[in-house]
PDB file of C-alpha atoms in Angstrom:
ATOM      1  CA  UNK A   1       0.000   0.000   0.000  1.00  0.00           C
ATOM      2  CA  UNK A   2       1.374   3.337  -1.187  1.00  0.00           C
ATOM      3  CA  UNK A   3       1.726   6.306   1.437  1.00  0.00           C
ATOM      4  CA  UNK A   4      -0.586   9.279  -0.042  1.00  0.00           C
ATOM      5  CA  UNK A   5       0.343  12.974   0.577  1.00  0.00           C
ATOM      6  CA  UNK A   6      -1.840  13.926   3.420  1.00  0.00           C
ATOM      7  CA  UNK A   7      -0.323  10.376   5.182  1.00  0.00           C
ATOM      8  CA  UNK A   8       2.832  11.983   4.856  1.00  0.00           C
ATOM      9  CA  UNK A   9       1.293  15.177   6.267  1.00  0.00           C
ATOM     10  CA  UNK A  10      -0.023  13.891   8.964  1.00  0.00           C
ATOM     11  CA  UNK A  11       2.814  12.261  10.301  1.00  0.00           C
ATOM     12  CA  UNK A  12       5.103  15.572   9.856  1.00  0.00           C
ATOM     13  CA  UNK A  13       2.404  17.608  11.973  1.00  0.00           C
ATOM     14  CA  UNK A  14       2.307  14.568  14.311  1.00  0.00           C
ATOM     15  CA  UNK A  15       6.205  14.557  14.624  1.00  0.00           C
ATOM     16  CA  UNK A  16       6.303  18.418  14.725  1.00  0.00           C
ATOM     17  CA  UNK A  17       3.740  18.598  17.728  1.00  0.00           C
ATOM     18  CA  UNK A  18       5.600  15.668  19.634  1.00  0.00           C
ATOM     19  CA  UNK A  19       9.343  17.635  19.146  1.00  0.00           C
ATOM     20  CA  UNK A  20       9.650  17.987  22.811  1.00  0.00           C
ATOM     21  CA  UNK A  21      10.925  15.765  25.605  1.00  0.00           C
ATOM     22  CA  UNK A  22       8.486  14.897  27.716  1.00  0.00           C
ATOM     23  CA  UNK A  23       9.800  12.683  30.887  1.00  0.00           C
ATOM     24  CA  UNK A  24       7.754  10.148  32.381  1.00  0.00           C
ATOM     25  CA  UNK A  25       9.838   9.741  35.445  1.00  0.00           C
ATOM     26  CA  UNK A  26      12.924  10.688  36.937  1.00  0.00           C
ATOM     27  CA  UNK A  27      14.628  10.424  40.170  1.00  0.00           C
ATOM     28  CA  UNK A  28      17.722  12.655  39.302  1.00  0.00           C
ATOM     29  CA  UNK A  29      18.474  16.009  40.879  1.00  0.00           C
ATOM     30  CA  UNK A  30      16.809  18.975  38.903  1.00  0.00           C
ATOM     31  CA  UNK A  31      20.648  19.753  37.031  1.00  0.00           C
ATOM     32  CA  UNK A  32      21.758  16.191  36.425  1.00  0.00           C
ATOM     33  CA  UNK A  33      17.916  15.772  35.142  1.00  0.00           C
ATOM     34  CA  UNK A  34      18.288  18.662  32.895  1.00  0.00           C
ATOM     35  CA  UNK A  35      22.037  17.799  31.617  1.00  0.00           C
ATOM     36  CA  UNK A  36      20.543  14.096  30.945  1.00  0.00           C
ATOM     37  CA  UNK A  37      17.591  15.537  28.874  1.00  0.00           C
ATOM     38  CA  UNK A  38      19.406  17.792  26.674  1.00  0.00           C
ATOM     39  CA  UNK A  39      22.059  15.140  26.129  1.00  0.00           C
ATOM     40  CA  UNK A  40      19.039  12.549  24.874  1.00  0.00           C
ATOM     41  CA  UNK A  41      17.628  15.020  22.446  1.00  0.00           C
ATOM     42  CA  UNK A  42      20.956  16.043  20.793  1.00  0.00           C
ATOM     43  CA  UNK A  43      21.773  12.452  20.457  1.00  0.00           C
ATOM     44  CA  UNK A  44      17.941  11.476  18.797  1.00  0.00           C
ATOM     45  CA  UNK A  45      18.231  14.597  16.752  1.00  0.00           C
ATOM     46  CA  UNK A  46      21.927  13.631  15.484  1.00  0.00           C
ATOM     47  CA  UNK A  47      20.508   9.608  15.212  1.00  0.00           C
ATOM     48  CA  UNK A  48      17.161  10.011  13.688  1.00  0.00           C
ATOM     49  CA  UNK A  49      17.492   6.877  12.588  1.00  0.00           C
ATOM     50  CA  UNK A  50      20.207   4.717  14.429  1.00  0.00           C
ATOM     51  CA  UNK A  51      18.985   4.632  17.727  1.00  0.00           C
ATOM     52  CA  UNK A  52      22.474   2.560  18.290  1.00  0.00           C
ATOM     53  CA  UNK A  53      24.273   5.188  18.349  1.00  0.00           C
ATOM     54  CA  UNK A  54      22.470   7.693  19.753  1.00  0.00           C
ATOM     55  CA  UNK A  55      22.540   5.271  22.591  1.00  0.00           C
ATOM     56  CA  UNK A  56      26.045   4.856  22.335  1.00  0.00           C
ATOM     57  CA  UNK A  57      26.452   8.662  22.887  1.00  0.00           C
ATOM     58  CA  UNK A  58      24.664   9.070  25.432  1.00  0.00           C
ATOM     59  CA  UNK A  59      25.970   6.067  27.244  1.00  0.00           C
ATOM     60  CA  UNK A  60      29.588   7.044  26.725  1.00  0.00           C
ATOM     61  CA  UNK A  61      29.000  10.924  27.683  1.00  0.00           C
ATOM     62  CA  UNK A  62      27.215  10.072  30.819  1.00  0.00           C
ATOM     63  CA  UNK A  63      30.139   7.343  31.565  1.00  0.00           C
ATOM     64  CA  UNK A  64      32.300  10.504  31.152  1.00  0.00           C
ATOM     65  CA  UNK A  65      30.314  13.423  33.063  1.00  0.00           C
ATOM     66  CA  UNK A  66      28.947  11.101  36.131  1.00  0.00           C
ATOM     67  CA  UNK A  67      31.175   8.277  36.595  1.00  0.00           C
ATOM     68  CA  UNK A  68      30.846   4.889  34.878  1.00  0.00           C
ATOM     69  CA  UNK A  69      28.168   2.403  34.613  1.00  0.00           C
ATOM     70  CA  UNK A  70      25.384   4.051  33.134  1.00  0.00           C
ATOM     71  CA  UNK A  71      23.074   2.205  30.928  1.00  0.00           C
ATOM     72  CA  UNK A  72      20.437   3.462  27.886  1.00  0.00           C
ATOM     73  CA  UNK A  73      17.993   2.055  25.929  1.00  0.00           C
ATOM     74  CA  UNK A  74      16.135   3.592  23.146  1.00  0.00           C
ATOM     75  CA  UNK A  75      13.302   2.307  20.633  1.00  0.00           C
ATOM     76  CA  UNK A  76       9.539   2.296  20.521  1.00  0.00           C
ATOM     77  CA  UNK A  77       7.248  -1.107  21.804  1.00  0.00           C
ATOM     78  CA  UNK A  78       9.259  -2.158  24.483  1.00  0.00           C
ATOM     79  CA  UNK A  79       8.979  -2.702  28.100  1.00  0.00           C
ATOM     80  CA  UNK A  80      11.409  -3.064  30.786  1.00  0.00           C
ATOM     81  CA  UNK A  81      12.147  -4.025  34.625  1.00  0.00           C
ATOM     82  CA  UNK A  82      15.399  -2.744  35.915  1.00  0.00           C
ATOM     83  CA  UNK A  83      17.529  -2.394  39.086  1.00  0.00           C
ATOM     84  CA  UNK A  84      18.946   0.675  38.959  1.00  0.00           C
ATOM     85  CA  UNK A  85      20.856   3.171  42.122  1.00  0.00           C
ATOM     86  CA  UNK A  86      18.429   5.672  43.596  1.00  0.00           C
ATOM     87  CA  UNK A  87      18.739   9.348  41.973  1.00  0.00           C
ATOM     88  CA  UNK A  88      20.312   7.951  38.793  1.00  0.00           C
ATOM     89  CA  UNK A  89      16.971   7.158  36.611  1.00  0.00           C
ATOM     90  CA  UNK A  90      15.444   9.131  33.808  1.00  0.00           C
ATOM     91  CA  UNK A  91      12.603   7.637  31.476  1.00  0.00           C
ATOM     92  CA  UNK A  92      11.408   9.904  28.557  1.00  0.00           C
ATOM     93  CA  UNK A  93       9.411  10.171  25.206  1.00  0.00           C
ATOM     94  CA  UNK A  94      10.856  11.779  22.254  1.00  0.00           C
ATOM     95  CA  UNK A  95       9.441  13.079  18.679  1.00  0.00           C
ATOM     96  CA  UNK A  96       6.461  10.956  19.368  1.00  0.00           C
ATOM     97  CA  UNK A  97       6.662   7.508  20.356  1.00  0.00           C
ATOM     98  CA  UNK A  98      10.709   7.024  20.745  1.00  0.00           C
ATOM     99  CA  UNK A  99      10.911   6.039  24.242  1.00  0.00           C
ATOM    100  CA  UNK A 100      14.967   6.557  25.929  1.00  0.00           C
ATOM    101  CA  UNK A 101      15.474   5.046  29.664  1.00  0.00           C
ATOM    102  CA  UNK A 102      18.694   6.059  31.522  1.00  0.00           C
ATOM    103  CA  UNK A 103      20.237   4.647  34.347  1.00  0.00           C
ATOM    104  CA  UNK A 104      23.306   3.836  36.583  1.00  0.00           C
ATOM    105  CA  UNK A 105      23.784   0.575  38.272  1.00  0.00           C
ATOM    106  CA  UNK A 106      26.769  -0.844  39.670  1.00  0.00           C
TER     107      UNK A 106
END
């Protein structure tokens, strides 16, 4: 089945509306928080389409900027159960339906 024009549309105004982070939940201080945020939207933004490495650069600045042993996943449909070190957890929606989890467990 071919994708029509207002298909197309539609999912550029959908995308366009969703543009923002919007965090489910997070148990980081306010600054780490913010730092993590704007770190997973410059990494989506620069991956649009390799969410491998837009992980990867996240994982590897965090590993850098608050000590190693920080973990990230990123996709859409997935679910998750994790042990993770109290303050250290941020779990956010991106452009829409791209879900990215971060967190530090040693």
């Amino acid at each position: 089945m071919e994708e029509t024009e207002e298909d197309k549309k539609d999912e550029a105004d959908y995308k366009r509306l969703h543009s923002f982070p919007l965090i489910r939940h997070s148990d980081m201080p306010e600054e780490m928080r913010v730092e993590t945020m704007e770190l997973c939207v410059t990494a989506c933004e620069k991956n649009p389409t390799n969410n491998e490495s837009a992980a990867k650069m996240i994982k590897e600045t965090m590993d850098k900027k608050f000590g190693s042993s920080w973990h990230v996943v990123i996709g859409e449909g997935f679910g998750f159960e994790i042990t993770h070190e109290v303050k250290n957890l941020l779990y956010m929606f991106f452009g829409g339906s791209l879900a990215v989890c971060v967190w530090k467990c040693s």
